[in-house]
Amino acid sequence: MELDERLVDAAIDQMRRRWPVSEHAVAAAVYLDDGRILTSVALDNLNASATLCAETGAICQAYTLGRRVTSSVCVAGSPGSDGVAVLAPCGICQERLALWGPEVQVGVVDPTSSRGWAARKLVELNPFYWGEAYADGGGWPSAAVHAS
């Protein structure tokens, strides 16, 4: 499934359910290869080193289910207002999503778009992916290589 408004809306809905009035809210949604949507939120913690990115829960759930993530989006903003932004995945989440290959779509900020965001493939975010050094025959490493 390709990243679309339905996936972004699922992330926004999750964010608003979890943090209806917070100034610092973030949530994520992923499409699975069977069309299901999983959502998750960031784990807040007084000890910042114990927090997790918003995408982590949905990514782990997809892996637990044995399903492939086809696209992922993270949103942030103040749910009490209309201001919601799509955020590109951090480097760690790019690594987590790399398990499913270079074609995974992710949301990124795009001020030229009327929506304020666009979909890009992981390979577009990271055209010089370090893991290619470990791929058999070059290219993006397979899920088997990632898991080894």
PDB file of N, CA and C in Angstrom, residues 71-134:
ATOM      1  N   SER A  71       4.635   1.277   3.872  1.00  0.00           N
ATOM      2  CA  SER A  71       4.785   2.720   4.027  1.00  0.00           C
ATOM      3  C   SER A  71       4.595   3.104   5.488  1.00  0.00           C
ATOM      4  N   SER A  72       5.163   4.255   5.833  1.00  0.00           N
ATOM      5  CA  SER A  72       5.171   4.706   7.217  1.00  0.00           C
ATOM      6  C   SER A  72       5.086   6.226   7.250  1.00  0.00           C
ATOM      7  N   VAL A  73       4.350   6.729   8.234  1.00  0.00           N
ATOM      8  CA  VAL A  73       4.275   8.175   8.397  1.00  0.00           C
ATOM      9  C   VAL A  73       4.282   8.507   9.884  1.00  0.00           C
ATOM     10  N   CYS A  74       4.933   9.605  10.216  1.00  0.00           N
ATOM     11  CA  CYS A  74       4.988  10.112  11.585  1.00  0.00           C
ATOM     12  C   CYS A  74       4.439  11.537  11.557  1.00  0.00           C
ATOM     13  N   VAL A  75       3.571  11.847  12.512  1.00  0.00           N
ATOM     14  CA  VAL A  75       3.003  13.190  12.596  1.00  0.00           C
ATOM     15  C   VAL A  75       3.282  13.786  13.963  1.00  0.00           C
ATOM     16  N   ALA A  76       3.375  15.095  13.993  1.00  0.00           N
ATOM     17  CA  ALA A  76       3.615  15.798  15.248  1.00  0.00           C
ATOM     18  C   ALA A  76       2.850  17.106  15.225  1.00  0.00           C
ATOM     19  N   GLY A  77       2.529  17.586  16.399  1.00  0.00           N
ATOM     20  CA  GLY A  77       1.862  18.871  16.475  1.00  0.00           C
ATOM     21  C   GLY A  77       1.118  19.045  17.758  1.00  0.00           C
ATOM     22  N   SER A  78       0.344  20.066  17.793  1.00  0.00           N
ATOM     23  CA  SER A  78      -0.482  20.360  18.943  1.00  0.00           C
ATOM     24  C   SER A  78      -1.913  19.984  18.593  1.00  0.00           C
ATOM     25  N   PRO A  79      -2.403  18.842  19.113  1.00  0.00           N
ATOM     26  CA  PRO A  79      -3.741  18.391  18.755  1.00  0.00           C
ATOM     27  C   PRO A  79      -4.852  19.385  19.089  1.00  0.00           C
ATOM     28  N   GLY A  80      -4.626  20.309  19.988  1.00  0.00           N
ATOM     29  CA  GLY A  80      -5.614  21.320  20.299  1.00  0.00           C
ATOM     30  C   GLY A  80      -5.766  22.358  19.201  1.00  0.00           C
ATOM     31  N   SER A  81      -4.849  22.334  18.229  1.00  0.00           N
ATOM     32  CA  SER A  81      -4.912  23.278  17.114  1.00  0.00           C
ATOM     33  C   SER A  81      -4.942  22.489  15.811  1.00  0.00           C
ATOM     34  N   ASP A  82      -4.985  23.220  14.704  1.00  0.00           N
ATOM     35  CA  ASP A  82      -4.973  22.562  13.398  1.00  0.00           C
ATOM     36  C   ASP A  82      -3.557  22.253  12.932  1.00  0.00           C
ATOM     37  N   GLY A  83      -2.550  22.709  13.675  1.00  0.00           N
ATOM     38  CA  GLY A  83      -1.168  22.547  13.246  1.00  0.00           C
ATOM     39  C   GLY A  83      -0.636  21.137  13.449  1.00  0.00           C
ATOM     40  N   VAL A  84      -0.557  20.378  12.381  1.00  0.00           N
ATOM     41  CA  VAL A  84       0.006  19.031  12.409  1.00  0.00           C
ATOM     42  C   VAL A  84       1.020  18.942  11.272  1.00  0.00           C
ATOM     43  N   ALA A  85       2.187  18.433  11.579  1.00  0.00           N
ATOM     44  CA  ALA A  85       3.230  18.296  10.564  1.00  0.00           C
ATOM     45  C   ALA A  85       3.586  16.836  10.362  1.00  0.00           C
ATOM     46  N   VAL A  86       3.887  16.483   9.134  1.00  0.00           N
ATOM     47  CA  VAL A  86       4.434  15.162   8.817  1.00  0.00           C
ATOM     48  C   VAL A  86       5.942  15.270   8.952  1.00  0.00           C
ATOM     49  N   LEU A  87       6.530  14.331   9.690  1.00  0.00           N
ATOM     50  CA  LEU A  87       7.976  14.339   9.904  1.00  0.00           C
ATOM     51  C   LEU A  87       8.625  13.167   9.176  1.00  0.00           C
ATOM     52  N   ALA A  88       9.754  13.409   8.560  1.00  0.00           N
ATOM     53  CA  ALA A  88      10.529  12.312   7.974  1.00  0.00           C
ATOM     54  C   ALA A  88      11.047  11.432   9.103  1.00  0.00           C
ATOM     55  N   PRO A  89      11.232  10.147   8.846  1.00  0.00           N
ATOM     56  CA  PRO A  89      11.747   9.278   9.903  1.00  0.00           C
ATOM     57  C   PRO A  89      13.186   9.650  10.256  1.00  0.00           C
ATOM     58  N   CYS A  90      13.490   9.574  11.534  1.00  0.00           N
ATOM     59  CA  CYS A  90      14.862   9.827  11.971  1.00  0.00           C
ATOM     60  C   CYS A  90      15.770   8.722  11.407  1.00  0.00           C
ATOM     61  N   GLY A  91      17.032   8.854  11.584  1.00  0.00           N
ATOM     62  CA  GLY A  91      17.978   7.850  11.087  1.00  0.00           C
ATOM     63  C   GLY A  91      17.755   6.475  11.688  1.00  0.00           C
ATOM     64  N   ILE A  92      17.406   6.410  12.961  1.00  0.00           N
ATOM     65  CA  ILE A  92      17.164   5.121  13.606  1.00  0.00           C
ATOM     66  C   ILE A  92      15.935   4.454  12.995  1.00  0.00           C
ATOM     67  N   CYS A  93      14.869   5.223  12.789  1.00  0.00           N
ATOM     68  CA  CYS A  93      13.663   4.625  12.186  1.00  0.00           C
ATOM     69  C   CYS A  93      13.907   4.248  10.726  1.00  0.00           C
ATOM     70  N   GLN A  94      14.764   4.996  10.034  1.00  0.00           N
ATOM     71  CA  GLN A  94      15.134   4.572   8.679  1.00  0.00           C
ATOM     72  C   GLN A  94      15.808   3.203   8.730  1.00  0.00           C
ATOM     73  N   GLU A  95      16.651   2.993   9.725  1.00  0.00           N
ATOM     74  CA  GLU A  95      17.312   1.690   9.890  1.00  0.00           C
ATOM     75  C   GLU A  95      16.282   0.600  10.188  1.00  0.00           C
ATOM     76  N   ARG A  96      15.317   0.920  11.043  1.00  0.00           N
ATOM     77  CA  ARG A  96      14.284  -0.068  11.378  1.00  0.00           C
ATOM     78  C   ARG A  96      13.461  -0.430  10.144  1.00  0.00           C
ATOM     79  N   LEU A  97      13.085   0.566   9.356  1.00  0.00           N
ATOM     80  CA  LEU A  97      12.280   0.334   8.155  1.00  0.00           C
ATOM     81  C   LEU A  97      13.080  -0.317   7.033  1.00  0.00           C
ATOM     82  N   ALA A  98      14.397  -0.191   7.068  1.00  0.00           N
ATOM     83  CA  ALA A  98      15.252  -0.770   6.024  1.00  0.00           C
ATOM     84  C   ALA A  98      15.091  -2.278   5.917  1.00  0.00           C
ATOM     85  N   LEU A  99      14.631  -2.906   6.979  1.00  0.00           N
ATOM     86  CA  LEU A  99      14.384  -4.341   6.959  1.00  0.00           C
ATOM     87  C   LEU A  99      13.499  -4.731   5.786  1.00  0.00           C
ATOM     88  N   TRP A 100      12.554  -3.855   5.418  1.00  0.00           N
ATOM     89  CA  TRP A 100      11.609  -4.171   4.346  1.00  0.00           C
ATOM     90  C   TRP A 100      12.024  -3.591   3.000  1.00  0.00           C
ATOM     91  N   GLY A 101      13.226  -3.046   2.902  1.00  0.00           N
ATOM     92  CA  GLY A 101      13.790  -2.673   1.618  1.00  0.00           C
ATOM     93  C   GLY A 101      13.681  -1.214   1.226  1.00  0.00           C
ATOM     94  N   PRO A 102      14.337  -0.876   0.125  1.00  0.00           N
ATOM     95  CA  PRO A 102      14.460   0.514  -0.307  1.00  0.00           C
ATOM     96  C   PRO A 102      13.181   1.124  -0.850  1.00  0.00           C
ATOM     97  N   GLU A 103      12.187   0.302  -1.132  1.00  0.00           N
ATOM     98  CA  GLU A 103      10.947   0.804  -1.722  1.00  0.00           C
ATOM     99  C   GLU A 103       9.917   1.245  -0.687  1.00  0.00           C
ATOM    100  N   VAL A 104      10.190   1.035   0.607  1.00  0.00           N
ATOM    101  CA  VAL A 104       9.260   1.480   1.645  1.00  0.00           C
ATOM    102  C   VAL A 104       9.084   2.987   1.508  1.00  0.00           C
ATOM    103  N   GLN A 105       7.835   3.418   1.469  1.00  0.00           N
ATOM    104  CA  GLN A 105       7.542   4.843   1.368  1.00  0.00           C
ATOM    105  C   GLN A 105       7.420   5.450   2.760  1.00  0.00           C
ATOM    106  N   VAL A 106       7.912   6.677   2.880  1.00  0.00           N
ATOM    107  CA  VAL A 106       7.824   7.410   4.145  1.00  0.00           C
ATOM    108  C   VAL A 106       7.345   8.825   3.852  1.00  0.00           C
ATOM    109  N   GLY A 107       6.691   9.412   4.843  1.00  0.00           N
ATOM    110  CA  GLY A 107       6.247  10.785   4.705  1.00  0.00           C
ATOM    111  C   GLY A 107       7.376  11.754   5.014  1.00  0.00           C
ATOM    112  N   VAL A 108       7.443  12.824   4.236  1.00  0.00           N
ATOM    113  CA  VAL A 108       8.435  13.879   4.454  1.00  0.00           C
ATOM    114  C   VAL A 108       7.745  15.233   4.307  1.00  0.00           C
ATOM    115  N   VAL A 109       8.290  16.248   4.933  1.00  0.00           N
ATOM    116  CA  VAL A 109       7.784  17.604   4.775  1.00  0.00           C
ATOM    117  C   VAL A 109       8.015  18.042   3.330  1.00  0.00           C
ATOM    118  N   ASP A 110       7.001  18.655   2.734  1.00  0.00           N
ATOM    119  CA  ASP A 110       7.125  19.203   1.378  1.00  0.00           C
ATOM    120  C   ASP A 110       6.315  20.490   1.303  1.00  0.00           C
ATOM    121  N   PRO A 111       6.976  21.626   1.530  1.00  0.00           N
ATOM    122  CA  PRO A 111       6.244  22.893   1.539  1.00  0.00           C
ATOM    123  C   PRO A 111       5.658  23.269   0.179  1.00  0.00           C
ATOM    124  N   THR A 112       6.101  22.619  -0.896  1.00  0.00           N
ATOM    125  CA  THR A 112       5.554  22.924  -2.220  1.00  0.00           C
ATOM    126  C   THR A 112       4.247  22.181  -2.483  1.00  0.00           C
ATOM    127  N   SER A 113       3.930  21.203  -1.638  1.00  0.00           N
ATOM    128  CA  SER A 113       2.703  20.431  -1.789  1.00  0.00           C
ATOM    129  C   SER A 113       1.555  21.113  -1.054  1.00  0.00           C
ATOM    130  N   SER A 114       0.367  21.044  -1.615  1.00  0.00           N
ATOM    131  CA  SER A 114      -0.796  21.632  -0.946  1.00  0.00           C
ATOM    132  C   SER A 114      -1.091  20.921   0.374  1.00  0.00           C
ATOM    133  N   ARG A 115      -0.653  19.671   0.501  1.00  0.00           N
ATOM    134  CA  ARG A 115      -0.854  18.912   1.738  1.00  0.00           C
ATOM    135  C   ARG A 115       0.224  19.216   2.771  1.00  0.00           C
ATOM    136  N   GLY A 116       1.349  19.766   2.323  1.00  0.00           N
ATOM    137  CA  GLY A 116       2.470  20.038   3.226  1.00  0.00           C
ATOM    138  C   GLY A 116       3.388  18.848   3.403  1.00  0.00           C
ATOM    139  N   TRP A 117       3.099  17.753   2.731  1.00  0.00           N
ATOM    140  CA  TRP A 117       3.925  16.547   2.833  1.00  0.00           C
ATOM    141  C   TRP A 117       3.925  15.816   1.495  1.00  0.00           C
ATOM    142  N   ALA A 118       4.882  14.911   1.366  1.00  0.00           N
ATOM    143  CA  ALA A 118       4.984  14.063   0.179  1.00  0.00           C
ATOM    144  C   ALA A 118       5.498  12.698   0.605  1.00  0.00           C
ATOM    145  N   ALA A 119       5.328  11.719  -0.247  1.00  0.00           N
ATOM    146  CA  ALA A 119       5.849  10.372  -0.005  1.00  0.00           C
ATOM    147  C   ALA A 119       7.164  10.213  -0.760  1.00  0.00           C
ATOM    148  N   ARG A 120       8.132   9.640  -0.083  1.00  0.00           N
ATOM    149  CA  ARG A 120       9.428   9.340  -0.698  1.00  0.00           C
ATOM    150  C   ARG A 120       9.822   7.925  -0.309  1.00  0.00           C
ATOM    151  N   LYS A 121      10.598   7.274  -1.144  1.00  0.00           N
ATOM    152  CA  LYS A 121      11.114   5.940  -0.837  1.00  0.00           C
ATOM    153  C   LYS A 121      12.344   6.080   0.050  1.00  0.00           C
ATOM    154  N   LEU A 122      12.580   5.063   0.866  1.00  0.00           N
ATOM    155  CA  LEU A 122      13.762   5.088   1.731  1.00  0.00           C
ATOM    156  C   LEU A 122      15.030   5.346   0.943  1.00  0.00           C
ATOM    157  N   VAL A 123      15.152   4.737  -0.218  1.00  0.00           N
ATOM    158  CA  VAL A 123      16.359   4.912  -1.026  1.00  0.00           C
ATOM    159  C   VAL A 123      16.553   6.375  -1.440  1.00  0.00           C
ATOM    160  N   GLU A 124      15.449   7.141  -1.535  1.00  0.00           N
ATOM    161  CA  GLU A 124      15.566   8.565  -1.846  1.00  0.00           C
ATOM    162  C   GLU A 124      16.090   9.342  -0.644  1.00  0.00           C
ATOM    163  N   LEU A 125      15.729   8.910   0.560  1.00  0.00           N
ATOM    164  CA  LEU A 125      16.230   9.558   1.767  1.00  0.00           C
ATOM    165  C   LEU A 125      17.684   9.207   2.024  1.00  0.00           C
ATOM    166  N   ASN A 126      18.064   8.015   1.630  1.00  0.00           N
ATOM    167  CA  ASN A 126      19.401   7.517   1.928  1.00  0.00           C
ATOM    168  C   ASN A 126      19.976   6.794   0.700  1.00  0.00           C
ATOM    169  N   PRO A 127      20.379   7.553  -0.329  1.00  0.00           N
ATOM    170  CA  PRO A 127      20.840   6.910  -1.565  1.00  0.00           C
ATOM    171  C   PRO A 127      22.191   6.191  -1.424  1.00  0.00           C
ATOM    172  N   PHE A 128      22.882   6.434  -0.340  1.00  0.00           N
ATOM    173  CA  PHE A 128      24.185   5.800  -0.133  1.00  0.00           C
ATOM    174  C   PHE A 128      24.139   4.921   1.116  1.00  0.00           C
ATOM    175  N   TYR A 129      23.116   4.094   1.205  1.00  0.00           N
ATOM    176  CA  TYR A 129      22.873   3.283   2.389  1.00  0.00           C
ATOM    177  C   TYR A 129      24.075   2.397   2.707  1.00  0.00           C
ATOM    178  N   TRP A 130      24.553   2.494   3.925  1.00  0.00           N
ATOM    179  CA  TRP A 130      25.759   1.766   4.348  1.00  0.00           C
ATOM    180  C   TRP A 130      25.577   0.249   4.252  1.00  0.00           C
ATOM    181  N   GLY A 131      24.355  -0.236   4.438  1.00  0.00           N
ATOM    182  CA  GLY A 131      24.096  -1.673   4.434  1.00  0.00           C
ATOM    183  C   GLY A 131      24.357  -2.346   3.099  1.00  0.00           C
ATOM    184  N   GLU A 132      24.470  -1.550   2.036  1.00  0.00           N
ATOM    185  CA  GLU A 132      24.752  -2.132   0.720  1.00  0.00           C
ATOM    186  C   GLU A 132      26.087  -2.872   0.714  1.00  0.00           C
ATOM    187  N   ALA A 133      26.981  -2.501   1.612  1.00  0.00           N
ATOM    188  CA  ALA A 133      28.280  -3.181   1.685  1.00  0.00           C
ATOM    189  C   ALA A 133      28.127  -4.637   2.116  1.00  0.00           C
ATOM    190  N   TYR A 134      26.971  -4.977   2.712  1.00  0.00           N
ATOM    191  CA  TYR A 134      26.751  -6.326   3.213  1.00  0.00           C
ATOM    192  C   TYR A 134      25.770  -7.135   2.359  1.00  0.00           C
TER     193      TYR A 134
END
